[in-house]
Structure formats: structure tokens, C-alpha cells
mmCIF file of C-alpha atoms and ligand atoms in Angstrom:
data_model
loop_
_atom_site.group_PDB
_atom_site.id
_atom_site.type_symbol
_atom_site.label_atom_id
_atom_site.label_comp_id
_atom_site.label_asym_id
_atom_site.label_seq_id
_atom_site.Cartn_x
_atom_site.Cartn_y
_atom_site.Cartn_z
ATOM 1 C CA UNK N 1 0.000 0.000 0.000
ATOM 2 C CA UNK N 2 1.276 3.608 -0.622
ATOM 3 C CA UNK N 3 0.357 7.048 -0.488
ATOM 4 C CA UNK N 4 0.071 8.313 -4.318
ATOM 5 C CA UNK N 5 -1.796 11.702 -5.947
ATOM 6 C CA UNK N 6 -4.450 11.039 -7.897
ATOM 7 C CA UNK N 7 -6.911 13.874 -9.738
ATOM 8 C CA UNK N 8 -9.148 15.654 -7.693
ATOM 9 C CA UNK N 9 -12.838 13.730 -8.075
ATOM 10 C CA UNK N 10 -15.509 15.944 -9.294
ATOM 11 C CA UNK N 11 -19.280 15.477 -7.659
ATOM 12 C CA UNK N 12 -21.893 14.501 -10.372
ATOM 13 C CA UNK N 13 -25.152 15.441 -10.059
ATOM 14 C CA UNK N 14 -26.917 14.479 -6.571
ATOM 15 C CA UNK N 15 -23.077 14.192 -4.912
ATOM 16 C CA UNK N 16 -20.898 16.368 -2.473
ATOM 17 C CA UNK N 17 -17.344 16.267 -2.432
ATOM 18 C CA UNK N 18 -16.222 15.782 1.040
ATOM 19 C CA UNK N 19 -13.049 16.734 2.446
ATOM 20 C CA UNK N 20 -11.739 13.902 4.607
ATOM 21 C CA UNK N 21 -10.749 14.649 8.045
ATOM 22 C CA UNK N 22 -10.989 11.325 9.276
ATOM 23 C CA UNK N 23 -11.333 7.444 7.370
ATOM 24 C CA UNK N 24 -12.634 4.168 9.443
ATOM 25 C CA UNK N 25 -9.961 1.101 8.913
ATOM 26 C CA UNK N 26 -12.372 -2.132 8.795
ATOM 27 C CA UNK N 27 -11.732 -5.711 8.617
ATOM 28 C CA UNK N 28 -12.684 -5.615 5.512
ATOM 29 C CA UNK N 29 -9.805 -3.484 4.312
ATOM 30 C CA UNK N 30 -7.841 -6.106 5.410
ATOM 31 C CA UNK N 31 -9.309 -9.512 3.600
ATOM 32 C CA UNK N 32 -8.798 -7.322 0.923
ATOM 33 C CA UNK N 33 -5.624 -6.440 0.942
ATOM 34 C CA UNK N 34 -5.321 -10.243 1.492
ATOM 35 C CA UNK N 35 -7.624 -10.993 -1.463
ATOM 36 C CA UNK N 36 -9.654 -12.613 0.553
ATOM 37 C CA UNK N 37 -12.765 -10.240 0.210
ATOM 38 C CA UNK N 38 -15.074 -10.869 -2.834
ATOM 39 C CA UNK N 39 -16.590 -7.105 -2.556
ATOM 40 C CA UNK N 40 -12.899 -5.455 -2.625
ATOM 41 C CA UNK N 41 -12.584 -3.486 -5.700
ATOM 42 C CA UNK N 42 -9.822 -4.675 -8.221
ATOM 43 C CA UNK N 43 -6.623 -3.634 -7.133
ATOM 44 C CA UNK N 44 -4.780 -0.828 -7.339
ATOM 45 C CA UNK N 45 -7.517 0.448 -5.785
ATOM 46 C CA UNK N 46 -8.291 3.070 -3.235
ATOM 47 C CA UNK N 47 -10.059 1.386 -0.055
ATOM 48 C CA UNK N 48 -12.703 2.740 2.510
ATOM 49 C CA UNK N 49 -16.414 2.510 3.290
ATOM 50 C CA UNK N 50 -16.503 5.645 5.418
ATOM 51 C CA UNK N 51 -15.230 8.832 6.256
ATOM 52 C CA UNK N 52 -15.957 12.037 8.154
ATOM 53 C CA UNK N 53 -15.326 15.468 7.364
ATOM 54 C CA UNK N 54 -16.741 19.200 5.616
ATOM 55 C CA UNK N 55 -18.403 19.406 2.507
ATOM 56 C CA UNK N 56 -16.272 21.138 0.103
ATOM 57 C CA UNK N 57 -18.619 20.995 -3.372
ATOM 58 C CA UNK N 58 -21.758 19.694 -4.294
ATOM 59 C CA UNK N 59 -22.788 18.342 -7.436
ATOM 60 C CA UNK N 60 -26.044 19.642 -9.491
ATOM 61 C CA UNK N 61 -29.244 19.078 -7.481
ATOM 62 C CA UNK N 62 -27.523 19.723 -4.693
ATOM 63 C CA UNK N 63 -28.490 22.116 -2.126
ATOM 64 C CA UNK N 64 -25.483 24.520 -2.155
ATOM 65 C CA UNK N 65 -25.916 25.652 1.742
ATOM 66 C CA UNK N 66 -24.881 21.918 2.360
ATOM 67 C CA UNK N 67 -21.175 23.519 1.796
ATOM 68 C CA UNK N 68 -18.983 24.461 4.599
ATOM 69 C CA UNK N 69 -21.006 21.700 6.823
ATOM 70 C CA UNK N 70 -19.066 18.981 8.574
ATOM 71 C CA UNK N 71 -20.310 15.632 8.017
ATOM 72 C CA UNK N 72 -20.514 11.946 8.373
ATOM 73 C CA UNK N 73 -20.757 9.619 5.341
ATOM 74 C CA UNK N 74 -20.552 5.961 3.843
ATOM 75 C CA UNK N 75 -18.627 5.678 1.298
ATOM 76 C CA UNK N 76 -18.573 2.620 -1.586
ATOM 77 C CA UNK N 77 -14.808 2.179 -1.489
ATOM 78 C CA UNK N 78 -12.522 5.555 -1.884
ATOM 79 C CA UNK N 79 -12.912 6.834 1.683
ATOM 80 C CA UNK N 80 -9.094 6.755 2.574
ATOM 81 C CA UNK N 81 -8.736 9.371 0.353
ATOM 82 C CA UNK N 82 -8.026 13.577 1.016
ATOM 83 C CA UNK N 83 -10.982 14.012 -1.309
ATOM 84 C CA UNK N 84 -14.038 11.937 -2.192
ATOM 85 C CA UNK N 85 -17.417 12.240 -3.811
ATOM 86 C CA UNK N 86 -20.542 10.512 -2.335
ATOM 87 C CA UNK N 87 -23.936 10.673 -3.151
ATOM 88 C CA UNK N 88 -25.489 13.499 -0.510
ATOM 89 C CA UNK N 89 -28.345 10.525 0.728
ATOM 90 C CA UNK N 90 -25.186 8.900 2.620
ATOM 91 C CA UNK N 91 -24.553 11.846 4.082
ATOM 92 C CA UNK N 92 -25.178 12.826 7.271
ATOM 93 C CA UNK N 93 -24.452 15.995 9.774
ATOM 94 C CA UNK N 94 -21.354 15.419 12.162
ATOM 95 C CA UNK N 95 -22.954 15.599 15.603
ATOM 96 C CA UNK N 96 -20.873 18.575 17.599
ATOM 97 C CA UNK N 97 -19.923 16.387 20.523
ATOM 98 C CA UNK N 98 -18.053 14.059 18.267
ATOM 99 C CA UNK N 99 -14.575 14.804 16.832
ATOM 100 C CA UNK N 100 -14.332 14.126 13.389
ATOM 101 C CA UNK N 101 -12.008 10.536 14.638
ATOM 102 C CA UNK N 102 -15.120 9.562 16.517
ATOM 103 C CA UNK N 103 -17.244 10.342 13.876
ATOM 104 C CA UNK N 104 -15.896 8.370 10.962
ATOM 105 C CA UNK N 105 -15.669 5.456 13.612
ATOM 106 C CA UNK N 106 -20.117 5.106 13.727
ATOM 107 C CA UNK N 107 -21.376 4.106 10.093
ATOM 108 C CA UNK N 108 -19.906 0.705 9.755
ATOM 109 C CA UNK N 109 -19.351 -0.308 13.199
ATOM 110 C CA UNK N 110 -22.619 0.690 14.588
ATOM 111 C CA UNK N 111 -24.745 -0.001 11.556
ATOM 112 C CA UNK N 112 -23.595 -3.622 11.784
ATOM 113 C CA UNK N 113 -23.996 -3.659 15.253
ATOM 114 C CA UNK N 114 -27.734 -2.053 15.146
ATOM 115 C CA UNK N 115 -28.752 -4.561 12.193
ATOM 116 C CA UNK N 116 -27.687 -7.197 13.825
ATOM 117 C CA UNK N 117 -28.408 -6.593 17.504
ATOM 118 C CA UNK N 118 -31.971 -4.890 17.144
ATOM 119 C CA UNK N 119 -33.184 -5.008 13.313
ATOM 120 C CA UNK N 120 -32.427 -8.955 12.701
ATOM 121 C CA UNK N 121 -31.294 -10.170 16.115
ATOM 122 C CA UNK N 122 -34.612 -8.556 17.657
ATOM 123 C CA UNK N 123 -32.603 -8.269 21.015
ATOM 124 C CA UNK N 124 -34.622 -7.747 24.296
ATOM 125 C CA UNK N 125 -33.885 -6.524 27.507
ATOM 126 C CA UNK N 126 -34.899 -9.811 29.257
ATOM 127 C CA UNK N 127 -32.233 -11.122 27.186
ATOM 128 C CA UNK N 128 -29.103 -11.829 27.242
ATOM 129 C CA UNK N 129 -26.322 -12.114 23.946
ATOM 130 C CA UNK N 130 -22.546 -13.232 23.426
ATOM 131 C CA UNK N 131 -20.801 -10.560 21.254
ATOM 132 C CA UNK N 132 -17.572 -12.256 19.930
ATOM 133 C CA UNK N 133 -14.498 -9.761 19.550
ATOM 134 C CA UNK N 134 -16.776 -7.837 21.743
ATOM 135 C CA UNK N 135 -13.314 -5.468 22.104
ATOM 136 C CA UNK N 136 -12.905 -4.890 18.270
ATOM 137 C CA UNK N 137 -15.294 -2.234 16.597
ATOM 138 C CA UNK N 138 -18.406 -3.745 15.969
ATOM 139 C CA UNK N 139 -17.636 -5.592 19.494
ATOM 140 C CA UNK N 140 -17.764 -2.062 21.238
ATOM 141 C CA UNK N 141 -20.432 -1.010 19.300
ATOM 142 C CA UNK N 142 -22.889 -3.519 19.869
ATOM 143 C CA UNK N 143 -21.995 -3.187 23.888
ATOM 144 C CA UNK N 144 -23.463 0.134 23.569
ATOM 145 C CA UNK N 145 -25.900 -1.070 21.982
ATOM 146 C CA UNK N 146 -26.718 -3.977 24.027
ATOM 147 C CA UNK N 147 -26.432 -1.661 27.135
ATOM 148 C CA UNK N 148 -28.977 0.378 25.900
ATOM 149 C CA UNK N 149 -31.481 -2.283 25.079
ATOM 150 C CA UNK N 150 -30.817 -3.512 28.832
ATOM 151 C CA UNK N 151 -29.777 -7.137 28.040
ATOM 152 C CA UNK N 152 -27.242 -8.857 29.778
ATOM 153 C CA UNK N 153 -23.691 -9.188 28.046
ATOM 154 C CA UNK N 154 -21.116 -11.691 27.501
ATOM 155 C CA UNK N 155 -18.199 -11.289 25.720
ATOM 156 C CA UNK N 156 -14.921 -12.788 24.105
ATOM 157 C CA UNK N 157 -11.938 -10.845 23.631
ATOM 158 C CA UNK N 158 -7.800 -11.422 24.143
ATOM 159 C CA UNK N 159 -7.122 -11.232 27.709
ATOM 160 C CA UNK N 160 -5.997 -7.858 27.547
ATOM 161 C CA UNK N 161 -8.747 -6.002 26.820
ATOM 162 C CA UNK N 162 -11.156 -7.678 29.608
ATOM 163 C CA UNK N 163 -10.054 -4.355 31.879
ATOM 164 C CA UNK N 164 -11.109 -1.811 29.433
ATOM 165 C CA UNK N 165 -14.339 -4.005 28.275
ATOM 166 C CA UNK N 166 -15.979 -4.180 32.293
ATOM 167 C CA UNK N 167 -15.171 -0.248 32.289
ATOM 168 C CA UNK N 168 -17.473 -0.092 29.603
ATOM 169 C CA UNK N 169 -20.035 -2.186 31.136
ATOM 170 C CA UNK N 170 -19.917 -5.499 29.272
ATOM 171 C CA UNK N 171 -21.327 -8.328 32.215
ATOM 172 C CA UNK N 172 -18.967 -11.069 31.672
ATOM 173 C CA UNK N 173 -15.743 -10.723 29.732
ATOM 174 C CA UNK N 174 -14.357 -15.005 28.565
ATOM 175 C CA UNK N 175 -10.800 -15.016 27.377
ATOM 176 C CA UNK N 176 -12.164 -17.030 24.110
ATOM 177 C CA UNK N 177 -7.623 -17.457 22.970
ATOM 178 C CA UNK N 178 -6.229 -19.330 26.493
ATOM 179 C CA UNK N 179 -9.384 -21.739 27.196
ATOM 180 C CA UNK N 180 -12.665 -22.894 25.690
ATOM 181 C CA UNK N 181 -15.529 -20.317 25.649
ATOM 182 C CA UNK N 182 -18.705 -22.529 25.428
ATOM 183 C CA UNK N 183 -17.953 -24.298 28.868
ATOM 184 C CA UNK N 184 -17.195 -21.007 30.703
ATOM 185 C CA UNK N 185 -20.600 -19.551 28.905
ATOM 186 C CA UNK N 186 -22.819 -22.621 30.112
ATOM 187 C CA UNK N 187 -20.856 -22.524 33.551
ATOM 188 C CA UNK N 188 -22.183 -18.479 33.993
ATOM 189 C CA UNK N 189 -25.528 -19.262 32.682
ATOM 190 C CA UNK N 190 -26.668 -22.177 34.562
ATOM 191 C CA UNK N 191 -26.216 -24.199 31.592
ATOM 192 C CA UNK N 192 -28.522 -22.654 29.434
ATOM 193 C CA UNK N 193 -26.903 -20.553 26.600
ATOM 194 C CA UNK N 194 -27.789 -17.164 25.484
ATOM 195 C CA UNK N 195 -30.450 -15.982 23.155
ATOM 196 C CA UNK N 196 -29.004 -14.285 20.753
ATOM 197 C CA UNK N 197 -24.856 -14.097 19.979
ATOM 198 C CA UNK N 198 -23.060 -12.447 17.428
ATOM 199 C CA UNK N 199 -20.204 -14.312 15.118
ATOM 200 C CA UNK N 200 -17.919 -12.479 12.400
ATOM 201 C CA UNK N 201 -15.511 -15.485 13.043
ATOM 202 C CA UNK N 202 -16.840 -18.347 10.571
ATOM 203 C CA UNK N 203 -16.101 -21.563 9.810
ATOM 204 C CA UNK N 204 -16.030 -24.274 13.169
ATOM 205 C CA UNK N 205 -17.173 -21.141 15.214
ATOM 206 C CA UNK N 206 -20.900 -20.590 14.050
ATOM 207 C CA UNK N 207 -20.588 -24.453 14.881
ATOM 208 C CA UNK N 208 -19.913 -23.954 18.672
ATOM 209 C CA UNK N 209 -22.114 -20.864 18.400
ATOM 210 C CA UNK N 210 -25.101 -22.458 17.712
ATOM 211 C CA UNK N 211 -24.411 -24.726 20.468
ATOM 212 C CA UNK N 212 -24.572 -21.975 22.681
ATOM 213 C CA UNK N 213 -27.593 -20.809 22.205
ATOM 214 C CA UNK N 214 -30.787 -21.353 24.262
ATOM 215 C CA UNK N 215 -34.369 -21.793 23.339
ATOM 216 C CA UNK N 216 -35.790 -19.196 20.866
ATOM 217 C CA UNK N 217 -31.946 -18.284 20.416
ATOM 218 C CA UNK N 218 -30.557 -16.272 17.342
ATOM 219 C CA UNK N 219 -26.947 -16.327 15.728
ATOM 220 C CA UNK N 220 -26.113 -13.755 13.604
ATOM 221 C CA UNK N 221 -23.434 -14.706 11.293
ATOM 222 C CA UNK N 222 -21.578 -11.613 9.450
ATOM 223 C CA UNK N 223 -17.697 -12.395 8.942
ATOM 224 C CA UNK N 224 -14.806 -14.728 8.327
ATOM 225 C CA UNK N 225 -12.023 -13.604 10.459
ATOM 226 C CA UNK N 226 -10.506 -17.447 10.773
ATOM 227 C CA UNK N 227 -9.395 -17.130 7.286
ATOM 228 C CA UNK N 228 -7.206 -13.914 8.020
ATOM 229 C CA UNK N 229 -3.626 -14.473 6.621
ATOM 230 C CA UNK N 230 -2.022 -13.095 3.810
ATOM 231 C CA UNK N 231 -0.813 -14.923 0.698
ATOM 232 C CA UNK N 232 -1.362 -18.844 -0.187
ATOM 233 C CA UNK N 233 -2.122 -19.409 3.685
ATOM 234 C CA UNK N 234 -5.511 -17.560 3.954
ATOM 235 C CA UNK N 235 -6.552 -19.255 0.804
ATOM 236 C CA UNK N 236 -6.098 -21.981 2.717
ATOM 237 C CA UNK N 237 -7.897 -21.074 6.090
ATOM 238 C CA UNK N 238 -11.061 -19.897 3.747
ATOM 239 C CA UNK N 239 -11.119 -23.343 2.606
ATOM 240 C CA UNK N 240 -10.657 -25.170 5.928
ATOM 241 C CA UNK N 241 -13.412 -22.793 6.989
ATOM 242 C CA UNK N 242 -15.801 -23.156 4.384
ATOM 243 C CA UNK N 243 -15.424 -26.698 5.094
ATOM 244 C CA UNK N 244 -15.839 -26.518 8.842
ATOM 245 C CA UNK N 245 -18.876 -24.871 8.308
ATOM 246 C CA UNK N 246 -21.990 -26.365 9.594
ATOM 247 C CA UNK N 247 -25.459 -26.991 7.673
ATOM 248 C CA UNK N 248 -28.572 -26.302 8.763
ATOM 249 C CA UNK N 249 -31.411 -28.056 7.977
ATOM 250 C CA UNK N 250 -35.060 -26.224 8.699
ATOM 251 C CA UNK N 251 -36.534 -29.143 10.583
ATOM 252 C CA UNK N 252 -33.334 -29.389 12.924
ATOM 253 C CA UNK N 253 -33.717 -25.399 13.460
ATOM 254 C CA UNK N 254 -37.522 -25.783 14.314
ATOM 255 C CA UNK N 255 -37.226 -28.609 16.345
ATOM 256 C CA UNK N 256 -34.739 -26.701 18.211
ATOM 257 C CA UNK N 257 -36.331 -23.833 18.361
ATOM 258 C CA UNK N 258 -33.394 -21.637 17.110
ATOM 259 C CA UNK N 259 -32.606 -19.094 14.320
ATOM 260 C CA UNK N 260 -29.872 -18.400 12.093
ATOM 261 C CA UNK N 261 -29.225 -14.868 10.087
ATOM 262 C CA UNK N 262 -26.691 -13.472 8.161
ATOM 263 C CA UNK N 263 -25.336 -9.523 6.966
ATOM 264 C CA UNK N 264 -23.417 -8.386 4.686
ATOM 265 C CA UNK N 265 -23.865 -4.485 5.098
ATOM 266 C CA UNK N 266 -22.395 -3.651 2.049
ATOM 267 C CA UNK N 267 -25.040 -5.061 -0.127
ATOM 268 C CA UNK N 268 -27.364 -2.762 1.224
ATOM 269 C CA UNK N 269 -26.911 -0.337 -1.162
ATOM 270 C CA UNK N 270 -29.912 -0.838 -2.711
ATOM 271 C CA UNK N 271 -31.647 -0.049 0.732
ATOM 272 C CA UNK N 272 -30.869 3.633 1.486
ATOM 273 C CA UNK N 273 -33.991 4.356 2.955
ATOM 274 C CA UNK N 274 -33.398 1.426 5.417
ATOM 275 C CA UNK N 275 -30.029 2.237 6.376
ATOM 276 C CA UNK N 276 -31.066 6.144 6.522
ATOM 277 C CA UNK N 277 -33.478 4.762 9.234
ATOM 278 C CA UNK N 278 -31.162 3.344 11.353
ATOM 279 C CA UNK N 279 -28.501 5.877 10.968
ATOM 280 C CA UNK N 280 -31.000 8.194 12.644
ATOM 281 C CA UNK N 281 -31.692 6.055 15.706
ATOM 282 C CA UNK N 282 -27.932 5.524 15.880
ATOM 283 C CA UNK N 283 -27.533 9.369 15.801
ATOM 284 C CA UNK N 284 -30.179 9.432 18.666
ATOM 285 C CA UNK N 285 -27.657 7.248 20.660
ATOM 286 C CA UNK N 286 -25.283 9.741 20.476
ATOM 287 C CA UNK N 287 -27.617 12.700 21.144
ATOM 288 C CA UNK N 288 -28.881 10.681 23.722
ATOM 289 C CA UNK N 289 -25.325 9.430 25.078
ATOM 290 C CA UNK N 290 -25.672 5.884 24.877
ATOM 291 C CA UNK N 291 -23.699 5.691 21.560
ATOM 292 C CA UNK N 292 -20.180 6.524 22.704
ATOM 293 C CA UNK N 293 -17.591 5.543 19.780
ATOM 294 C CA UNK N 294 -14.090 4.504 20.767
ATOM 295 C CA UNK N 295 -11.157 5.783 18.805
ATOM 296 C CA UNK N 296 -8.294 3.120 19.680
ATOM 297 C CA UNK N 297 -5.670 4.625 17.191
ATOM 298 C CA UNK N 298 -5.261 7.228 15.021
ATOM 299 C CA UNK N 299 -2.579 6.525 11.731
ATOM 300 C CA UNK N 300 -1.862 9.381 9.458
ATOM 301 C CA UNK N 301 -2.379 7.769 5.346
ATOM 302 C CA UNK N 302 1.432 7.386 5.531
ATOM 303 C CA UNK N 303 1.347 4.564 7.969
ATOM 304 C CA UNK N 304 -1.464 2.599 6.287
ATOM 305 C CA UNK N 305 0.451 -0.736 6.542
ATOM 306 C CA UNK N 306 1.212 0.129 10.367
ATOM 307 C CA UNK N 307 -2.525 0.559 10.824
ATOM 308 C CA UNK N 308 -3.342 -2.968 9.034
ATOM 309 C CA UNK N 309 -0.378 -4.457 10.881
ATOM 310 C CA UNK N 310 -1.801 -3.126 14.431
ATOM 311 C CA UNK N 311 -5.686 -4.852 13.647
ATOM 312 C CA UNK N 312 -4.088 -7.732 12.286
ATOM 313 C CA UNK N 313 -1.778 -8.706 15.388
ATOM 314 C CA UNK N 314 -5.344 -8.126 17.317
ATOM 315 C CA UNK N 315 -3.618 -4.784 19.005
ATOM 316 C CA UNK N 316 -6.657 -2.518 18.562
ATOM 317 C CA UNK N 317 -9.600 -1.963 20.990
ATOM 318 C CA UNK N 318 -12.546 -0.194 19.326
ATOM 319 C CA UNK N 319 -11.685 1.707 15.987
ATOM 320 C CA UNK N 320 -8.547 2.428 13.933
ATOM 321 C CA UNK N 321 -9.084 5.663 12.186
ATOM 322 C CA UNK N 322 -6.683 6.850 9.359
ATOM 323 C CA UNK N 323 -6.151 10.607 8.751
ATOM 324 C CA UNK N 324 -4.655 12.284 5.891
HETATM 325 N N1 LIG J 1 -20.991 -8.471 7.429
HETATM 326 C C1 LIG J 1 -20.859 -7.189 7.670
HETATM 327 O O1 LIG J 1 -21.673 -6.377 7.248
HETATM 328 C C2 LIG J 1 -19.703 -6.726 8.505
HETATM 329 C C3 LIG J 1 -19.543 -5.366 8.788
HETATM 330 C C4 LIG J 1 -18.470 -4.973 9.614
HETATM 331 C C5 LIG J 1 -17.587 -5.931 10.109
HETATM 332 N N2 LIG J 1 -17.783 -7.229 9.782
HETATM 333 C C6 LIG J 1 -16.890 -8.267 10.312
HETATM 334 O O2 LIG J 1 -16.867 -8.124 11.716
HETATM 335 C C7 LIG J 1 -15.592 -8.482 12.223
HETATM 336 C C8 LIG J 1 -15.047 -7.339 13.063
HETATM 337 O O3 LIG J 1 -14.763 -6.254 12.198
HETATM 338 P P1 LIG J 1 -14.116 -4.916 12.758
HETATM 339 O O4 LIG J 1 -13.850 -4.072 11.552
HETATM 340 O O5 LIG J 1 -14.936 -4.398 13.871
HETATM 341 O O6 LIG J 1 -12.711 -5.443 13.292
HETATM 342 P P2 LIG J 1 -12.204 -5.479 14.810
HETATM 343 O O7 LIG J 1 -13.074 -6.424 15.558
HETATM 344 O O8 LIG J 1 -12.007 -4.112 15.312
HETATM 345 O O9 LIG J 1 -10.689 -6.000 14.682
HETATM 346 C C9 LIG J 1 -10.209 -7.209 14.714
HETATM 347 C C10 LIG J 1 -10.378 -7.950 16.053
HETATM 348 O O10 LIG J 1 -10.913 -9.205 15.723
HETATM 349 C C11 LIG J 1 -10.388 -10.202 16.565
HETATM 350 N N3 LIG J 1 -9.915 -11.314 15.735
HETATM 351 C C12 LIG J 1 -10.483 -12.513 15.671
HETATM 352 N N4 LIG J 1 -9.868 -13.293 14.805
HETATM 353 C C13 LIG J 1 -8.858 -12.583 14.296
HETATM 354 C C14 LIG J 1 -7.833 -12.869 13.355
HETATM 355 N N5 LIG J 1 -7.746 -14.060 12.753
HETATM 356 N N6 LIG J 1 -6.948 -11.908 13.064
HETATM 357 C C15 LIG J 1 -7.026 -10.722 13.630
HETATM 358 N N7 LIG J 1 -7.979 -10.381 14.540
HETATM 359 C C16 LIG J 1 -8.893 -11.316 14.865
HETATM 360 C C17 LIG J 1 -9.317 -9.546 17.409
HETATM 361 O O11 LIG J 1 -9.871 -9.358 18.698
HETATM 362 P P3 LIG J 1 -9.410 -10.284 19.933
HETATM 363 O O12 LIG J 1 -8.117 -9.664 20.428
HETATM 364 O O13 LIG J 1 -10.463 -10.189 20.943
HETATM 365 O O14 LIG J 1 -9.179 -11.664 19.381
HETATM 366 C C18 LIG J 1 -9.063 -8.217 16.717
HETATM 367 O O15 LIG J 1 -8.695 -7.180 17.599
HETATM 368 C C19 LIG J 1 -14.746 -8.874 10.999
HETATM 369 O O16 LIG J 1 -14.866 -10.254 10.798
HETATM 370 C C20 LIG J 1 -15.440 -8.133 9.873
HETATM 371 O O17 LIG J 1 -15.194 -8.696 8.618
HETATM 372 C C21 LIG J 1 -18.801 -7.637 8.994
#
């Protein structure tokens, strides 16, 4: 990865040209650096789904007072860029009590977190739900979240960031990387599971997940961190953990009385109006002050491979955030 000019974009008609102050480092950046993410663009490409920062130039049908504003917005790849154009319905105004860092760290994290924890996970407060890598960004985001809805919490995360994850309220912290998760869940819940968790992991983990749940339980299934490795060994992970998999069959999940769901926010797209909703509730949050992002890093553009090297190696707690 490298730092390189590139023309200025120009905003077509219905887009603003945003400034970027601040660009959100996913997972996702990294499978595809690895070429293990089927959505990545082709390479050389310029990465990122979301940025924050002012409005420089709007595009015809634009409302022109929109300029000078400071802003929040999803962007389809491009976002780790000084300049980018986005269509002005992904757009939405910074809050004030947010720095532009904090800013750019809510539309992917807390999206995800609000599809999965409220829209399809239908979480309730005499609940209770298992958020794996509960100290990564969606992690922290759907404690929030979770807090909010008044459920109870369990989490895995590395050892290391059980401290910081009790601080911000989750129930239970289980160090899921020195001993066996599922036991220690049953132990702290009498044996009966959890009804709804969380899994970006993939492969053998929805496996055990599933396990873990109890009557009228949920998983949410959304990523495929196992398979993080660069070169010919990720290939090879994804393959061990598309094997590993399970299969469901609808007779087993009835009997059972269980669920399984999956997201992919980034083939929303097609559903502004539905994301748009949920934006605004998460924007509520952080009137509100239940929605409080965490900025673990921030990496000026030039250290890009830093920034991937410091989520990779599992370092990060809440967001890495790339300036320019
Ligand atoms: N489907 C969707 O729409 C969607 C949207 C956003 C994110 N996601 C997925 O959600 C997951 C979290 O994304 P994020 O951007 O918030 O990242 P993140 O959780 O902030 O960062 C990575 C964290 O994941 C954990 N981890 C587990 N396996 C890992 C591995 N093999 N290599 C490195 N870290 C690993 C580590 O936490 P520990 O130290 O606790 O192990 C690490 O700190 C990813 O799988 C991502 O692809 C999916």
C-alpha cells in the first residue's frame, strides 16, 4: 500500500465532495488487501467505506448551503482518500460532541452492530447475547448497543482487553484465545446458553455458536475472520473454513427452536432508505449518550500498513481511524 496523488474527483449530479478529516480502517480493508474479500474493488484500488469530514462541493441538485457543513458519510470504497465524492443521501451531519475521529468510527461499526443486535437479532432486555471480539469495533459497538437495550452481556476478547471491556459495562468478559468459551458460557448461565450471539468469526465457530444458544436463540453470522492471513495461507484457512462450516437443515432449526441470520452491510446499497433509518436512531444514541464511539488509534495515510499491521496482530480496541 502507498500514499500516491491522484486527480481531484468531481461530484456529479446528486453528490458532495467531502473533504476527509478522518477514514474508518475495517476488517474488511484487510481480507482485501489479502484478497480474501469478494466485494474489494480490483486492485490498485483506493479502499474505505466511510469517512468524516466538511463538505467542500456539491454536485447539481444539490443544495449549495450543504457547503462548509461537517459531516458523516458511507462511502462505496474511496474513503481513505483527502478528497471523495458521495452521493449526498449517505450523508449525514457530524454531531458537535463528536470529533471528526469519533465520527468516521459510527457508520460501519454501529450499523452492523444495530442490524444485527436490534433489526435482525430482535434483542430484548430480558435477554441476554454473546458478542464475539466484543473489544474490536463492531464488538464495542454492539456493547453500547446492548447496554442500551438492557440485556445482559457476555463477551470474548484477548485477555488484555477484559479491563477496558468491564469499564465499559460489558457483564462477563471469557478469554475465548487461552481456554474454551462454550464451557465457561454454560458454567455463567446455569447451563442454558444465550439468546441471541453475534459471530464475524466463521467456519467451526458458528458451529460452537449455535451450540450456545438457548431456546428461541438467534446467531447472527456476518464475517470470516478465521481465514485472516495473507498470501497462499488464507486461501487456505477460507477453505478449511468453508469446510468446517456447519449446515442447517429447517426441521433441525424448528425442532430446536433456534434461528440463524446473516449480513453483509455492504449489499445494502440498494436499501438507502433502510439504512437512513437506522442511521438516525444511531444518531439518537449519540444525542442521547448511549452511543459513545471509541477511537483506539489514530494513523496518518502514511502509515497505512502500520494501521493494518496493528488490527491484524489483534492490538486494537474499538476503531482504527486513518487521517490524511
Ligand atoms: N458483514 C458485515 O456487514 C460486517 C460489517 C463490519 C464488520 N464485519 C466483520 O466483523 C468483524 C469485526 O470487524 P471490525 O472491523 O470491527 O474489526 P475489529 O473487531 O475491530 O478488529 C479485529 C479484532 O478481531 C479479533 N480477531 C479474531 N480473529 C482474528 C484474526 N484471525 N486476526 C485478527 N484479529 C482477529 C481480534 O480481537 P481479539 O483480540 O479479541 O481476538 C481483533 O482485535 C470482521 O470479521 C469483519 O469482517 C462484517
Amino acid at each position: 500500500m502507498k500514499v500516491e496523488p491522484r486527480p481531484d474527483p468531481v461530484p456529479s449530479s446528486g453528490q458532495v465532495l467531502v473533504r476527509v478529516k478522518a477514514a474508518g480502517l475495517n476488517f474488511a480493508d484487510i481480507l482485501a488487501r489479502q484478497g480474501l474479500y469478494p466485494d474489494g474493488p480490483r486492485k490498485p484500488c483506493i479502499m474505505g467505506y466511510e469517512v468524516s469530514g466538511v463538505i467542500e462541493d456539491v454536485g447539481d441538485e444539490v443544495d449549495r448551503s450543504l457547503i462548509g457543513k461537517p459531516v458523516i458519510a458511507m462511502t462505496r470504497f474511496n474513503g481513505q482518500a483527502e478528497l471523495v465524492t458521495v452521493s449526498a443521501q449517505q450523508v449525514f451531519p457530524k454531531p458537535d460532541q463528536l470529533t471528526f475521529e469519533e465520527a468516521a468510527a459510527i457508520p460501519v461499526n454501529y450499523l452492523t452492530a444495530w442490524a444485527l443486535l436490534v433489526v435482525m437479532g430482535g434483542l430484548r432486555q430480558d435477554e441476554a447475547v454473546l458478542i464475539h471480539n466484543a473489544g474490536g469495533g463492531v464488538g464495542l459497538a454492539a456493547l453500547d448497543i446492548a447496554k442500551h437495550v438492557g440485556a445482559k452481556t457476555f463477551g470474548t476478547a484477548s485477555a488484555s482487553k477484559h479491563e477496558f471491556l468491564k469499564q465499559r459495562g460489558l457483564d462477563h468478559a471469557i478469554d475465548y484465545r487461552n481456554q474454551d468459551w462454550l464451557p465457561e458460557l454454560l458454567k455463567l448461565t446455569d447451563g442454558r446458553g444465550v439468546e441471541l450471539i453475534i459471530d464475524p468469526l466463521g467456519g467451526p465457530s458458528w458451529k460452537k455458536s449455535y451450540r450456545a444458544l438457548r431456546s428461541t436463540g438467534r446467531m447472527g453470522v456476518f464475517g470470516m475472520s478465521v481465514a485472516s492471513a495473507s498470501g497462499i495461507l488464507g486461501k487456505l484457512r477460507a477453505f478449511k473454513a468453508i469446510a468446517q462450516m456447519p449446515r442447517y437443515n429447517p426441521i433441525g432449526l424448528m425442532n430446536r427452536n433456534k434461528g440463524i441470520f446473516g449480513l453483509n452491510l455492504g449489499h445494502m446499497w440498494n436499501e438507502g432508505e433502510k439504512v437512513r433509518a437506522w442511521t438516525q436512531e444511531i444518531m439518537r444514541g449519540v444525542a442521547e449518550g448511549w452511543v459513545h464511539p471509541h477511537v483506539d488509534r489514530v494513523f496518518p495515510f502514511e502509515q497505512i500498513a502500520d494501521a493494518h499491521r496493528h488490527m491484524e496482530e489483534r492490538k486494537n480496541i474499538g476503531k482504527v481511524i486513518l487521517a490524511p
